[in-house]
Structures are given as structure tokens and as C-alpha cells.
Coordinates of C-alpha atoms and ligand atoms in Angstrom, one line a residue:
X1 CA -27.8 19.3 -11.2
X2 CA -27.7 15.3 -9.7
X3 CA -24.9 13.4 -8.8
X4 CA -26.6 11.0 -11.1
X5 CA -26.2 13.1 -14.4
X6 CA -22.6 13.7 -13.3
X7 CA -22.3 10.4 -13.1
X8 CA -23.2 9.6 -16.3
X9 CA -21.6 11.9 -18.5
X10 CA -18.2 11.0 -16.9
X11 CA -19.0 7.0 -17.5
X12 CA -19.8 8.2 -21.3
X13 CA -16.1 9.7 -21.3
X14 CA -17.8 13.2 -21.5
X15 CA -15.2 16.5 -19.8
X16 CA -16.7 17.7 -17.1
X17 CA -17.3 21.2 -16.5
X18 CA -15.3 22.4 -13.0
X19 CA -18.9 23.4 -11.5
X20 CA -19.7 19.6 -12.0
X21 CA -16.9 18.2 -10.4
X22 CA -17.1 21.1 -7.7
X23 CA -20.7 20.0 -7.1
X24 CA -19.8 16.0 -6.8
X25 CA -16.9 16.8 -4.8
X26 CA -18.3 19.6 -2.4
X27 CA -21.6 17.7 -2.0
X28 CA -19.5 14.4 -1.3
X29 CA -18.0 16.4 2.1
X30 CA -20.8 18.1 3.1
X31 CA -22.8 15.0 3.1
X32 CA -25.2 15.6 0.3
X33 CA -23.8 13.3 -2.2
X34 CA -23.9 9.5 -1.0
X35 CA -21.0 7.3 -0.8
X36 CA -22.3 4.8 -3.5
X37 CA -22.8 7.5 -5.4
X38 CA -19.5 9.3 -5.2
X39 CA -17.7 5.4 -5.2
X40 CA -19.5 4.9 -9.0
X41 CA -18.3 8.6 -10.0
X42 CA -14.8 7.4 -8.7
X43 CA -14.7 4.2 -10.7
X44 CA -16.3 5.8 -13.8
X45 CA -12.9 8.4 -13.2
X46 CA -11.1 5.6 -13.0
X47 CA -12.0 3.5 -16.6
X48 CA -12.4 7.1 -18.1
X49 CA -9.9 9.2 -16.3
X50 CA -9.8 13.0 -16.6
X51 CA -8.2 15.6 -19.1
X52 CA -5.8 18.2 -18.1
X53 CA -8.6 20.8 -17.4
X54 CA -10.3 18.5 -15.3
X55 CA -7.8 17.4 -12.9
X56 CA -6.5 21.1 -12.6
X57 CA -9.6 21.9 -11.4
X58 CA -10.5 18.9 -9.2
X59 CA -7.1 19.6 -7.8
X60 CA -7.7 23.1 -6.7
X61 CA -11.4 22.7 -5.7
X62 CA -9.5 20.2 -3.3
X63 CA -6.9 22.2 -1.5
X64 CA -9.3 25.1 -1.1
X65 CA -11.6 22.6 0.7
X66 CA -10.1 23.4 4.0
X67 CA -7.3 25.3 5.3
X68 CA -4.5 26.9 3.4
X69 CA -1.2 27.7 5.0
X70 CA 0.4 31.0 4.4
X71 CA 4.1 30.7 4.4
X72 CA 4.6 33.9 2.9
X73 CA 5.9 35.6 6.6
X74 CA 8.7 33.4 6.3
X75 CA 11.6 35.2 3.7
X76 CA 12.7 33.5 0.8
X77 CA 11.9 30.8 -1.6
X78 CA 10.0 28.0 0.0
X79 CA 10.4 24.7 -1.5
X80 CA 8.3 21.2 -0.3
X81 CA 9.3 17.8 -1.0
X82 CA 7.0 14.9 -1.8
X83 CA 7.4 11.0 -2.6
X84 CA 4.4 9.1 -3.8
X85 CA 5.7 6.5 -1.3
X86 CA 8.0 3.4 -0.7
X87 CA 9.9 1.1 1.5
X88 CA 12.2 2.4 3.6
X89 CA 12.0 5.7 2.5
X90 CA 13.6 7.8 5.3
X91 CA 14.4 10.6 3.2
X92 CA 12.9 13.6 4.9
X93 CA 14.4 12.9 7.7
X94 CA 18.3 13.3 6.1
X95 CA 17.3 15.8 3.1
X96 CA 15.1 18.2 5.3
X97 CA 18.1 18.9 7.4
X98 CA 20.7 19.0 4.4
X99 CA 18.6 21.6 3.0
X100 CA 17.7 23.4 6.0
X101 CA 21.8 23.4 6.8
X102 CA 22.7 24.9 3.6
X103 CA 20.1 27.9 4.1
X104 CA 16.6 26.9 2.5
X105 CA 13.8 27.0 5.1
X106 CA 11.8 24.1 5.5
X107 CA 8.1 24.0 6.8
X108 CA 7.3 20.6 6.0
X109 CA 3.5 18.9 6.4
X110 CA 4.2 15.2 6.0
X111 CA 2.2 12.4 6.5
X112 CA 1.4 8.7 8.4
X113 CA 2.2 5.4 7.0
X114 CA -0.2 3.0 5.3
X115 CA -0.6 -0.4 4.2
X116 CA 3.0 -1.8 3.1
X117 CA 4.6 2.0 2.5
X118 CA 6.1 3.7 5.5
X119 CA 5.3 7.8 7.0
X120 CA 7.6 10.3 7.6
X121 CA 5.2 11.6 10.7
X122 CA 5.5 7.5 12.6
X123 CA 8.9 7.5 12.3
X124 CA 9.8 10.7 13.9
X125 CA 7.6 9.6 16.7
X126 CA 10.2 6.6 17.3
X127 CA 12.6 9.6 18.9
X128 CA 11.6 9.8 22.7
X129 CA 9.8 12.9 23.7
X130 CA 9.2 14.3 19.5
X131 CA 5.5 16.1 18.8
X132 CA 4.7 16.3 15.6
X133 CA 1.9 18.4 16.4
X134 CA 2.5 22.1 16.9
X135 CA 0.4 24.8 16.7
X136 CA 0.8 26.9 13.6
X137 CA 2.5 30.1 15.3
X138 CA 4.8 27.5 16.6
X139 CA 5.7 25.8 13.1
X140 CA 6.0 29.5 11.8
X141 CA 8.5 30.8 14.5
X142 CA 10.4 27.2 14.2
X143 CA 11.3 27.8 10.5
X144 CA 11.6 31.6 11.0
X145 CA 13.9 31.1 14.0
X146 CA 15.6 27.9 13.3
X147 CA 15.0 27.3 9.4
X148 CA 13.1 23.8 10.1
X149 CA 9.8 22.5 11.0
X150 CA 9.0 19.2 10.4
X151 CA 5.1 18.3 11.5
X152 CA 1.5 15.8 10.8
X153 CA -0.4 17.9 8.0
X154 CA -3.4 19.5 10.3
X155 CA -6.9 17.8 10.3
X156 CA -8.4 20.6 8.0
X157 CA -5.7 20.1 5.4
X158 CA -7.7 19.3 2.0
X159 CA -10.3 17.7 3.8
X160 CA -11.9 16.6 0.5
X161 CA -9.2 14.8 -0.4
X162 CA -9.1 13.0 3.4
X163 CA -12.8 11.7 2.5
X164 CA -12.2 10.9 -1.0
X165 CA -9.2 9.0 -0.5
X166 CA -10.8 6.8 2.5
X167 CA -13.9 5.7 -0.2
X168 CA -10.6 5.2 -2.9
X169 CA -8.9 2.7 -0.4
X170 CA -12.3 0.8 -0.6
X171 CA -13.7 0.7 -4.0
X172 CA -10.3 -0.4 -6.0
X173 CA -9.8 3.4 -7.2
X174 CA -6.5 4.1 -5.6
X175 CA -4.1 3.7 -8.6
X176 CA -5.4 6.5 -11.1
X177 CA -3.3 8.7 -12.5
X178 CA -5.6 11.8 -12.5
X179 CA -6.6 10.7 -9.0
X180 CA -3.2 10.0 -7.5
X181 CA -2.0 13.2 -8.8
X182 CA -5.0 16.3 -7.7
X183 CA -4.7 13.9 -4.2
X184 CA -0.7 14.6 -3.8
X185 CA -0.4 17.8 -5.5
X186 CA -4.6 19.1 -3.1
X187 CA -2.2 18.7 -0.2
X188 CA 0.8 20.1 -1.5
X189 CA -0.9 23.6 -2.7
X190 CA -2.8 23.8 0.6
X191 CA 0.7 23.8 2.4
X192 CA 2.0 26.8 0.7
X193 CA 5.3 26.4 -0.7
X194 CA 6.4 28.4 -4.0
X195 CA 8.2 25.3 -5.3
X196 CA 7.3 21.9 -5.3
X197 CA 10.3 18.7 -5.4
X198 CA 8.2 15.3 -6.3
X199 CA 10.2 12.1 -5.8
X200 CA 7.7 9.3 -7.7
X201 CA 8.6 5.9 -7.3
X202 CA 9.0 3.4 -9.5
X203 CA 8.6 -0.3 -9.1
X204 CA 8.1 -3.3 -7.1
X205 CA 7.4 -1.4 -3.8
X206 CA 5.7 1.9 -5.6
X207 CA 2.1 2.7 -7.2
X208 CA 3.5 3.0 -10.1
X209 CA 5.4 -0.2 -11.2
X210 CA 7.1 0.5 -14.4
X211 CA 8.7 3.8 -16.0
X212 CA 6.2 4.0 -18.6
X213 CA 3.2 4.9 -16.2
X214 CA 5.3 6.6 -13.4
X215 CA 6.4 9.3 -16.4
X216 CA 2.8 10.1 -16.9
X217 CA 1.8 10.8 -12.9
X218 CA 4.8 12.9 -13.0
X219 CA 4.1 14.9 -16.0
X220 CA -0.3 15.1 -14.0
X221 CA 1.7 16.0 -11.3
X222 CA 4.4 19.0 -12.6
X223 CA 1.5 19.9 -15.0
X224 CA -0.8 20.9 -12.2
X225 CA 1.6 22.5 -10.1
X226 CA 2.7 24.8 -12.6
X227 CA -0.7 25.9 -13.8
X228 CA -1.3 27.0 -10.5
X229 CA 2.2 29.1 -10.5
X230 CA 4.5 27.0 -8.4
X231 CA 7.7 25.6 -9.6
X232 CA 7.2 22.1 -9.6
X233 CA 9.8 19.5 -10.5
X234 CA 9.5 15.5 -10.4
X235 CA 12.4 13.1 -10.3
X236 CA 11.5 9.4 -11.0
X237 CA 13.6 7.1 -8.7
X238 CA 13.8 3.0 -8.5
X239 CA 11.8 1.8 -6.3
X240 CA 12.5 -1.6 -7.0
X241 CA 14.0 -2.4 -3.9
X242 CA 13.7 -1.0 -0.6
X243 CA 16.0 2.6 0.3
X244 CA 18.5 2.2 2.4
X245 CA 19.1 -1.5 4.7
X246 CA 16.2 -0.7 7.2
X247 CA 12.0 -0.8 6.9
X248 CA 10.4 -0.3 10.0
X249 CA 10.5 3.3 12.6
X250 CA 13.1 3.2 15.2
X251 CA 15.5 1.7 12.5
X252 CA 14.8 4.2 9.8
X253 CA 15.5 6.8 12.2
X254 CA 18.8 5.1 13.2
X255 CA 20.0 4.6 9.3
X256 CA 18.9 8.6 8.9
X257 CA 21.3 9.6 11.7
X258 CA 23.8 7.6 10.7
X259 CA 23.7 9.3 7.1
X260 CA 23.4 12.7 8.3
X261 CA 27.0 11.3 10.2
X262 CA 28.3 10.2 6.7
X263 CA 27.9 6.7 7.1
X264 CA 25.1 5.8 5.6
X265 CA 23.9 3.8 2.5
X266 CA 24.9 5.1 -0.6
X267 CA 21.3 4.8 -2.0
X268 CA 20.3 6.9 0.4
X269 CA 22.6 9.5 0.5
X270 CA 22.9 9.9 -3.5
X271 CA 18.6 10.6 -3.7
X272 CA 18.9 13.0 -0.7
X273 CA 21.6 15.2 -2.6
X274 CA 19.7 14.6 -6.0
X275 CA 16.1 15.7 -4.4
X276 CA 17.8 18.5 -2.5
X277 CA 19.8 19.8 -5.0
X278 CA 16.8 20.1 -7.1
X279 CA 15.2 21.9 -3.8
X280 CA 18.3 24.3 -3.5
X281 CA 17.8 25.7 -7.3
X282 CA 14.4 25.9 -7.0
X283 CA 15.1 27.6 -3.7
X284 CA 17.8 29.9 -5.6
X285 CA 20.3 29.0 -2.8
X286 CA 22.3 27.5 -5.6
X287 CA 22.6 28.6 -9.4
X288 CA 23.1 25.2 -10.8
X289 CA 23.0 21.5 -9.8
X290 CA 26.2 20.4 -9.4
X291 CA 26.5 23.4 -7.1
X292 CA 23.6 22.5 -5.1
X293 CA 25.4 18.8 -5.1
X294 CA 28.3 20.0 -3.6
X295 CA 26.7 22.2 -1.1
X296 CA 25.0 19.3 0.5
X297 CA 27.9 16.7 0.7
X298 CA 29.5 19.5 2.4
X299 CA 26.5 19.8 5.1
X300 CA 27.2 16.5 5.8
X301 CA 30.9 16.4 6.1
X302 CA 31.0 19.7 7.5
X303 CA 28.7 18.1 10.3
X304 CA 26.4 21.0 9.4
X305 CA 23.6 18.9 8.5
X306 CA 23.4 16.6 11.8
X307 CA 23.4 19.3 14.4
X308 CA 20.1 20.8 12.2
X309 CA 18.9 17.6 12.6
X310 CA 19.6 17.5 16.5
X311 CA 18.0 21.3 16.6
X312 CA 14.9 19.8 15.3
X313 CA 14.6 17.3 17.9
X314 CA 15.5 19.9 20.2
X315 CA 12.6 22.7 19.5
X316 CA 10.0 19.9 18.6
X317 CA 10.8 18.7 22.5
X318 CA 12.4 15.7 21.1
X319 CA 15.6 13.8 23.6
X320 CA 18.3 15.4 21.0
X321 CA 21.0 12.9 23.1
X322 CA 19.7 10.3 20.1
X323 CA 21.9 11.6 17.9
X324 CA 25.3 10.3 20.1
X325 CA 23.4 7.3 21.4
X326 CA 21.3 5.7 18.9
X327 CA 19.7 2.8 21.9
X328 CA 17.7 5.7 22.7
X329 CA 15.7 4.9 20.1
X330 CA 14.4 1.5 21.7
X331 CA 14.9 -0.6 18.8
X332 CA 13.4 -4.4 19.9
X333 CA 16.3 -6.2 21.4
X334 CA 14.6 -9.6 19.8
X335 CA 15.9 -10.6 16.8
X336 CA 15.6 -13.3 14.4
X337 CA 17.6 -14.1 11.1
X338 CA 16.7 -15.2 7.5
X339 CA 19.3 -17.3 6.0
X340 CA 20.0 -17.8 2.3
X341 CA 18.8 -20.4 1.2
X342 CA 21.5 -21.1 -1.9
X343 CA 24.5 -19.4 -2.9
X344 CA 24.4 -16.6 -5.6
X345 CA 23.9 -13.0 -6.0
X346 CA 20.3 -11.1 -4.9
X347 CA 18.8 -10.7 -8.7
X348 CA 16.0 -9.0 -7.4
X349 CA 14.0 -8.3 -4.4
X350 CA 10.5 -7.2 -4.1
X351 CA 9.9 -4.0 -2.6
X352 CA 6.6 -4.6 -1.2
X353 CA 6.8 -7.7 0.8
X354 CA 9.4 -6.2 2.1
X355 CA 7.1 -3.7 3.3
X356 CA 4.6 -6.4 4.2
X357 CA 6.7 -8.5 6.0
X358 CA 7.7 -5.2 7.9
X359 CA 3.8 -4.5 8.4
X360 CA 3.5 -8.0 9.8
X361 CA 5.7 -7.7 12.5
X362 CA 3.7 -4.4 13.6
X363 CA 5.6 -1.9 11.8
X364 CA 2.6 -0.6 9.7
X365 CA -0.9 -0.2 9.5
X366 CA -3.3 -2.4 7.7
X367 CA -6.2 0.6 8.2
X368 CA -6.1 4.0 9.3
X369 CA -7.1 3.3 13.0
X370 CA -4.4 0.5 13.5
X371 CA -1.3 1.5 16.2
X372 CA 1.9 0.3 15.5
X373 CA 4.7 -0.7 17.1
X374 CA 7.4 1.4 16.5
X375 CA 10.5 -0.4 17.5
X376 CA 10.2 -3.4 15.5
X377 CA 11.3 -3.8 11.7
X378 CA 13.5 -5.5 9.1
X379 CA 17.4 -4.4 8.2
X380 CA 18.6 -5.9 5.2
X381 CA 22.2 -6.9 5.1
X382 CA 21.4 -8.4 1.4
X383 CA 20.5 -6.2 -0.9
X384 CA 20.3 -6.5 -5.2
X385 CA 23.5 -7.4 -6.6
X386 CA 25.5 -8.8 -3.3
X387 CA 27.0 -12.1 -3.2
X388 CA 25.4 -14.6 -0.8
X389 CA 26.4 -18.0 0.6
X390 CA 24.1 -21.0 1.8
X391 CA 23.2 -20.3 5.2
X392 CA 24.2 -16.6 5.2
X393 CA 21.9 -14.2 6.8
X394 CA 19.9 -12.2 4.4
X395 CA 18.3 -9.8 6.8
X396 CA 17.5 -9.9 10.2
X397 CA 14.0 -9.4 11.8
X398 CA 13.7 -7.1 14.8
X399 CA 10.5 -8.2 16.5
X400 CA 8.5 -8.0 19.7
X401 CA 5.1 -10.4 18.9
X402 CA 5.8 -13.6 17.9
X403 CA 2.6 -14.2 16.7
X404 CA 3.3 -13.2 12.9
X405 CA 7.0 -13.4 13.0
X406 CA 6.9 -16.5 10.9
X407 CA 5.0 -15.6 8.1
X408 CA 6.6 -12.2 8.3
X409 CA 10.2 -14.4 7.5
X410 CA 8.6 -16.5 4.8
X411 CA 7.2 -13.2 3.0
X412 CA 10.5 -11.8 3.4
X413 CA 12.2 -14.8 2.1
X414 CA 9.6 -14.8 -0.6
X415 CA 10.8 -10.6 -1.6
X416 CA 14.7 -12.5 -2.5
X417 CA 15.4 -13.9 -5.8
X418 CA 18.6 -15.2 -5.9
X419 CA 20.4 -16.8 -8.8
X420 CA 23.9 -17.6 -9.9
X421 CA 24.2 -14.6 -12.6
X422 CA 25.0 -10.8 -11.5
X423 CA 22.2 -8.6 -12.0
X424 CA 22.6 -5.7 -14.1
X425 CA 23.1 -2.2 -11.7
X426 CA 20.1 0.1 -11.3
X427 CA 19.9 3.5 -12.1
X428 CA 18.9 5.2 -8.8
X429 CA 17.2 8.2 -10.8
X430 CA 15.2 7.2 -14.1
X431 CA 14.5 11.0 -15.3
X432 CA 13.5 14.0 -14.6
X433 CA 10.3 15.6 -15.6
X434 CA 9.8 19.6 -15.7
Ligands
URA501 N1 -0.6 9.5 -1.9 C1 -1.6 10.4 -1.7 O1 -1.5 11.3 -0.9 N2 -2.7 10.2 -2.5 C2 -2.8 9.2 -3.4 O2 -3.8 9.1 -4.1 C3 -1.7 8.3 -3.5 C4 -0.6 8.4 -2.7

């Protein structure tokens, strides 16, 4: 066989057998197959794409690439949660201890921020003292002993899909649906979990900008998961605008607190209880939905969910006093604010300036290498569908350099559309795909 011939019959929209794509794949990591060679077998994927059969089996030649975590020591139903990535998206932090408060265990593997979307893995680092890297007897006695576990995925997690990606992020052969969904669901399988919660995004600040396309990387996505035997469910949620009022670390971490408190954004809240509730049945901690609903206002009003939060800072070596005094957190005490610059309502915003204008003021990473600075970000105080006045303050920038702080407003500025009319309200959750 040559990667050539594989090559070839892919850009002549010919199925590939798995021992072909195991070859082009395998070869790529151990070094035999060039990266011009494996960049033209990307794009020819990309303008031809894959069938079912293919992707299942690129998936799994992925996540046995490297290591593969054995959960099964740990009793019950083990459930992960993934999002395809957003703005603002702070949800593990507030739906990993919900669930973990109302009895499912949670080992969660999660992952650094790039380019305009945000990582659950940066933003716990924002909490003084927090590792994120543990040893794996560690992560297995946290969740065994204390039903949570929250860490970076390990080096040797699908290390073919590490490699592949990197060559993706340079070619123009990111946003493929086949491609998008054996990288996700490579990870997800290597991390062991019987049951699989998938929040994809849709919209301004996602991958996947409208419903249409979304649908069918959730259907790759559930498809593949349940041919290889876990439960796999896939929510499609707006992405439209950012979640929550805050982009940016430190201020994600304070907005999570504060909803684990019960006083958070109602955005947030409401996808934390839908994603966990589909997490709890999954889970068979709950028989049906609206149970699983209940049970995780209740963590939070019960004050259940908060003090698992504060026990994961606590075993992960965190300064747990964050929770009752949120300066802890360091959040830049320089701040500048973006006025309105009409009167009207917020029609729309756009989701990834947003994130850019976050990324400028050293939120995020333009490449992998790139080390941010964690205290600085954006809060929103004008979101879609508020009234605003001339001169009112649409968001305030929380900044230490001011090198880029201006072009960080005037993207930010650029995210607002404002107009005299009401917009119509979002749906938080599009669908559900199973
Ligand atoms: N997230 C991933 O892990 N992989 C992709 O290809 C896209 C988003």
C-alpha cells in the first residue's frame, strides 16, 4: 500500500477500507507518512467526506492510538459531557458539580482553549493553587471517594487525533463533519464513560453556524458513539450569542460560582439542568427528565451543588475560600467600558468577536504555545433582546495590556447590532438528537 493510492481513491470519492485509513493514519504518527501527504488526504476528506463505515472506523483506530482509561473500578453508570465549543461556555464548571451532588460520578478529561472558543482546563486554573494534572490513581480515588474529578486529558490521550488536528488547524480542514466528529467522539471513547452527553453549538460563535449542518455532526457524532456501545445523546444549543455575561477565565469562574449560589444567568443555569438531566437518565440516577430537572434545581437550592464544587477545589489542592470571596480569583482591577452608541434593543450580537475581542485582551490563545493571561476578559451587561440608551455601557472590558485594548473594544463594539425593533427570543435548546 502508498499513501499516494490512498490518496487517490478518497479524491475519486472511493470508501476506504478501515486497513487504508488505519495505514494513512498510523503511518501519519509514527512518522512514515509525510505531512504533505497526510494534509492532501485531509483535504481530499474534506471535498469528499467519509460514509458512516468510514468515520466509525477512523474514530476507533483514533482512540486506540494511545491510552484508554478504564473507569470500570468506579460503580455505576458513568456519563461524560462534551461541547463542540463556544463563548463563554462555563458549563462544566456548574453541571459537573450538579451532577456529581445529586449522585452520578464524574471523571471528567476536558480540554484547553483555542483561538476565539474558551477551555474548561484555563479556567479552572484561574482558582489559586488548582492542578489539573493528577496522576491517574489520584483522579480514580477522587471520583471513588468524593464522586468528582475534574482534570487536562493526559498527553497519550488519542494521540492521533493530537497530530491530525494540529496539520487540520493549518491546511483549512477543521470544519468537516466526519472530521469534527471521529476527533470529539477519538477522545471521548479513549476516556471511558458508558454514556456520552454532547452539547453542539450552533451559531455565530460555534463550528457549526446554522441548524441545518449542526443536526448532521450531531447525528456523525451519536451515530458513532452508539456503534461502539455507549449511550450517546446530543443536544443542539444557540450559540448565537455568548453563555452567560462573562468571556474570559477568572470571570467565568466567578459567573459559575455564582450559579452554583443560585444567582446566576438564566442561560446558564437552564443548559446546565437540560445537559445534566440528560446525564442523570443516562446515568439511571433519574427515571425521566423532568425528574432529573428537578433533582438539579434542588442541588442548587439545597446548596448541595456549591459545597461539591468547593470539595473539588479542595482535593484538587485548589484555595476552596473562593467560593465566599470571589477577589480571590484576581480578576484585573483595570477596567474600561463600551458605550452604546444609539438607543434601541441588542438585535443580535456575534458570538465570535466576542470571543476575539476576549482573545485580544490575552484571554485566549492564537496558537497552541501562546500563555494567557487569566484574569482579564469581557462581562456583558447587554445582551440580545435588552433595551439600551445612547451612552449606556454595553459591556465592560477587564484588561491588563493596553496594547490591544482598543481594537479589542472596536471588535467588541463591532459583535452589537442594535436597532429600534425587539428581536424575536431564542430558543436556548434547538433539538435533541438520539
Ligand atoms: N473539537 C475537537 O476536539 N475536534 C474538532 O475537530 C473540533 C472541535
Amino acid at each position: 500500500m502508498r499513501p499516494y493510492d490512498v490518496i487517490l481513491k478518497k479524491r475519486n470519492g472511493i470508501e476506504l477500507s478501515k486497513e487504508e485509513i488505519e495505514f494513512m493514519v498510523m503511518g501519519f504518527v509514527n512518522g512514515e507518512v509525510p505531512d504533505y501527504q497526510m494534509a492532501a488526504f485531509l483535504m481530499a476528506v474534506y471535498f469528499r467526506h467519509m460514509s458512516e463505515t468510514e468515520r466509525y472506523n477512523l474514530t476507533e483506530i483514533m482512540a486506540r492510538s494511545g491510552d484508554t482509561i478504564d473507569l470500570s473500578p468506579i460503580p455505576g453508570v458513568k456519563v461524560d459531557k462534551h461541547s463542540t465549543g463556544g463563548v463563554g461556555d462555563k458549563t462544566t464548571l456548574v453541571l459537573a458539580p450538579m451532577v456529581s451532588a445529586c449522585g452520578l460520578p464524574v471523571a471528567k478529561m476536558s480540554g484547553r482553549g483555542l483561538g476565539h472558543t474558551g477551555g474548561t482546563i484555563d479556567k479552572l486554573e484561574a482558582i489559586p493553587g488548582f492542578r489539573t494534572a493528577l496522576s491517574e490513581e489520584e483522579f480514580m480515588k477522587n471520583v471513588k471517594e468524593h464522586g468528582i474529578a475534574v482534570v487536562g486529558q493526559t498527553a497519550n490521550l488519542a494521540p492521533a487525533d493530537k497530530k491530525i488536528y494540529a496539520l487540520r488547524d493549518v491546511t483549512a480542514t477543521i470544519d468537516e463533519i466526519s472530521l469534527i466528529a471521529s476527533s470529539i467522539m477519538s477522545k471521548k471513547l479513549a476516556a471511558g464513560a458508558d454514556g456520552i452527553v454532547l452539547d453542539v453549538k450552533v451559531g455565530s460563535g460555534a463550528f457549526m453556524k446554522d441548524i441545518a449542518s449542526a443536526t448532521d455532526l450531531a447525528r456523525a457524532m451519536v451515530d458513532i458513539g452508539k456503534r461502539h456501545g455507549r449511550e450517546t445523546v446530543a443536544l443542539l444549543t444557540n450559540m448565537d450569542r455568548p453563555l452567560g455575561r462573562t468571556v474570559g477565565n477568572a470571570l467565568e469562574v466567578k459567573e459559575a460560582i455564582e450559579t452554583l449560589k443560585g444567582n446566576g444567568p438564566e442561560d446558564l443555569e437552564e443548559l446546565c439542568v437540560e445537559l445534566g438531566a440528560q446525564m442523570l437518565k443516562i446515568g439511571k440516577i433519574a427515571e425521566t427528565l423532568d425528574d432529573a430537572r428537578k433533582m438539579l434545581k434542588d442541588s442548587i437550592k439545597s446548596g448541595k451543588a456549591v459545597e461539591k464544587f468547593r470539595e473539588l477545589v479542595e482535593i484538587q489542592g485548589g484555595n476552596s475560600n473562593v467560593v465566599d470571596d470571589l477577589s480571590l480569583l484576581g480578576i484585573s482591577s483595570k477596567t474600561y467600558e463600551v458605550k452604546s452608541p444609539g438607543d434601541g434593543y441588542v438585535y443580535s450580537m456575534n458570538a465570535e468577536r466576542v470571543g476575539i475581542a476576549s482573545m485580544l485582551l490575552g484571554a485566549g490563545r492564537t496558537k497552541k504555545e501562546d500563555k494567557i493571561d487569566l484574569s482579564v476578559g469581557v462581562e456583558l451587561l447587554k445582551k440580545t433582546g435588552d433595551e439600551v440608551k445612547k451612552g449606556e455601557t454595553l459591556c465592560v472590558l477587564y484588561y491588563n495590556d493596553e496594547k490591544n485594548l482598543l481594537s479589542s473594544a472596536d471588535t467588541i463594539l463591532n459583535a452589537y447590532e442594535i436597532k429600534n425593533t425587539k428581536p424575536k427570543e431564542e430558543k436556548l435548546v434547538h433539538g435533541v438528537v438520539q
